[in-house]
PDB file of C-alpha atoms in Angstrom:
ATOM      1  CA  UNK A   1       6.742  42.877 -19.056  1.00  0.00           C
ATOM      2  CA  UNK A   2       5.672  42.796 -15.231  1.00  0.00           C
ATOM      3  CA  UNK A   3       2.137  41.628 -16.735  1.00  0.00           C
ATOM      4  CA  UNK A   4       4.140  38.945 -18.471  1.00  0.00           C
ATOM      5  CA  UNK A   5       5.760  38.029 -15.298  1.00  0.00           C
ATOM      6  CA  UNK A   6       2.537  37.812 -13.127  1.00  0.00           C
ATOM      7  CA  UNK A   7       0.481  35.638 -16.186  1.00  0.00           C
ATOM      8  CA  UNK A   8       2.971  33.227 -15.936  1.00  0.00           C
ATOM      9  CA  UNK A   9       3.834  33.070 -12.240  1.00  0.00           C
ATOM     10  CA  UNK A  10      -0.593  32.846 -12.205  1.00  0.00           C
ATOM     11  CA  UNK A  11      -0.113  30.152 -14.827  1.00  0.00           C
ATOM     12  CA  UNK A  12       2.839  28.179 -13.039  1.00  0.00           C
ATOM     13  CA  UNK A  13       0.513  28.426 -10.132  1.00  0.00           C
ATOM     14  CA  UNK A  14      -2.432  26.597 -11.628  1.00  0.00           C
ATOM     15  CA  UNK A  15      -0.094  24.336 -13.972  1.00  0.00           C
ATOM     16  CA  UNK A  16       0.823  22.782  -9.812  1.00  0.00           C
ATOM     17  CA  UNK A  17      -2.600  22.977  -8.318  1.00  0.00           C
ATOM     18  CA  UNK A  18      -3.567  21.068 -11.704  1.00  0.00           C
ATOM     19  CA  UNK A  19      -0.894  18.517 -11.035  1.00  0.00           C
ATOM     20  CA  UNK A  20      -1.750  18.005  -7.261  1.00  0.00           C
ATOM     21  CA  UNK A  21      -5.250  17.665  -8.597  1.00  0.00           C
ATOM     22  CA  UNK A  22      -4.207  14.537 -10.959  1.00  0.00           C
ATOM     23  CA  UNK A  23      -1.970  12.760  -8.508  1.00  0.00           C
ATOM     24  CA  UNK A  24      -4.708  12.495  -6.015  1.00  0.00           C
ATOM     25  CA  UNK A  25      -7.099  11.386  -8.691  1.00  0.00           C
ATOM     26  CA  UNK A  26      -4.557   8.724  -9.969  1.00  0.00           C
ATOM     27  CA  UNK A  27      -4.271   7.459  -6.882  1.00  0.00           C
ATOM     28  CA  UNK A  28      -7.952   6.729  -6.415  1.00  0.00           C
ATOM     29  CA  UNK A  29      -8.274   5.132  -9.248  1.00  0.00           C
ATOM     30  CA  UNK A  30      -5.159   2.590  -8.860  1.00  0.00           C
ATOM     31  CA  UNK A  31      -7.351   2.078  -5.319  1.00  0.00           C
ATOM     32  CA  UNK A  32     -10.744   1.647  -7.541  1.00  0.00           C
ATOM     33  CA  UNK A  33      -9.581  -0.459  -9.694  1.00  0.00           C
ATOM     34  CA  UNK A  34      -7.371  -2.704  -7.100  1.00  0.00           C
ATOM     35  CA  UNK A  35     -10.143  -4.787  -6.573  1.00  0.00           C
ATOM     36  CA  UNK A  36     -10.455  -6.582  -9.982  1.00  0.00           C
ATOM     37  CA  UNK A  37      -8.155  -9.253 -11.063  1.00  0.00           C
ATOM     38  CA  UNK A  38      -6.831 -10.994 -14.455  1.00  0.00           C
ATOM     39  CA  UNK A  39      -6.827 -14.034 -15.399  1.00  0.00           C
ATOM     40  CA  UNK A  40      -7.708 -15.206 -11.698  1.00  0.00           C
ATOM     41  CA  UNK A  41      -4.320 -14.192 -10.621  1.00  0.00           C
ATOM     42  CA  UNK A  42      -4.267 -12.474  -7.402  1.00  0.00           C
ATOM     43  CA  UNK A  43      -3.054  -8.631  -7.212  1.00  0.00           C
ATOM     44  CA  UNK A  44       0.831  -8.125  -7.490  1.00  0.00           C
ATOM     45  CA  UNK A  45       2.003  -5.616  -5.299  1.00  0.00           C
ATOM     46  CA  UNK A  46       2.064  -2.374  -6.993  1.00  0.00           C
ATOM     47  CA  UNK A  47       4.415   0.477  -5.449  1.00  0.00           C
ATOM     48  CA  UNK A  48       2.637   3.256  -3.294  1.00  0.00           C
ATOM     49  CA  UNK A  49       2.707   6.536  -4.824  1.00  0.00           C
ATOM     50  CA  UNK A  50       5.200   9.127  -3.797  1.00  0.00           C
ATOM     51  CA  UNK A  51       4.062  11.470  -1.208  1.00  0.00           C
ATOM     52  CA  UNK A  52       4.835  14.844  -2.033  1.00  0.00           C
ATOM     53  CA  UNK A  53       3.814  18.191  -0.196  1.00  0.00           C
ATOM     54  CA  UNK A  54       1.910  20.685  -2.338  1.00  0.00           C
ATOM     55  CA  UNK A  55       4.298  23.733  -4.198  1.00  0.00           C
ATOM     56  CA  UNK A  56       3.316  26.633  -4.102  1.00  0.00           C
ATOM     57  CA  UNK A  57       3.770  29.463  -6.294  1.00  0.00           C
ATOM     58  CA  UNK A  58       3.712  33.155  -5.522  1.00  0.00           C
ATOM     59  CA  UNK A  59       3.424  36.262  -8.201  1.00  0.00           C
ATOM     60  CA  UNK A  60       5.776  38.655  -7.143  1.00  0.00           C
ATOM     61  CA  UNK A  61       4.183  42.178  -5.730  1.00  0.00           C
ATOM     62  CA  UNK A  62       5.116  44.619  -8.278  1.00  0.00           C
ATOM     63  CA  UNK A  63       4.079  48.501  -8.205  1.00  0.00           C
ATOM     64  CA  UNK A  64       1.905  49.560 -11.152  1.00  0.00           C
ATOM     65  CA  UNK A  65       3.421  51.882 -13.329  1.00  0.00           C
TER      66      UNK A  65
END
């Protein structure tokens, strides 16, 4: 079961890291794609992304058996 419990703390780990990863990409592409407009309407406003610091996730040290 401690094998269990260090996959998934591994997998939790990534699963964040993987997240982080798509936020930042998101946000250069709303910035990419700022540029173009529709219709010939100028760009609305569009709210700034949320800021967060990264999480990170630690496996717990556990003794082998």
């Amino acid at each position: 079961m401690d094998q269990v419990t260090q996959q998934n703390a591994a997998l939790v780990e990534e699963a964040a890291a993987a997240a982080q990863s798509m936020q930042e990409q998101a946000a250069s592409l709303v910035e990419a794609v700022s540029v173009f407009r529709l219709d010939g309407r100028p760009r609305q406003a569009t709210p700034a992304l949320r800021q967060t610091s990264p999480v990170h996730y630690h496996a717990p040290e556990v003794a082998p058996i």
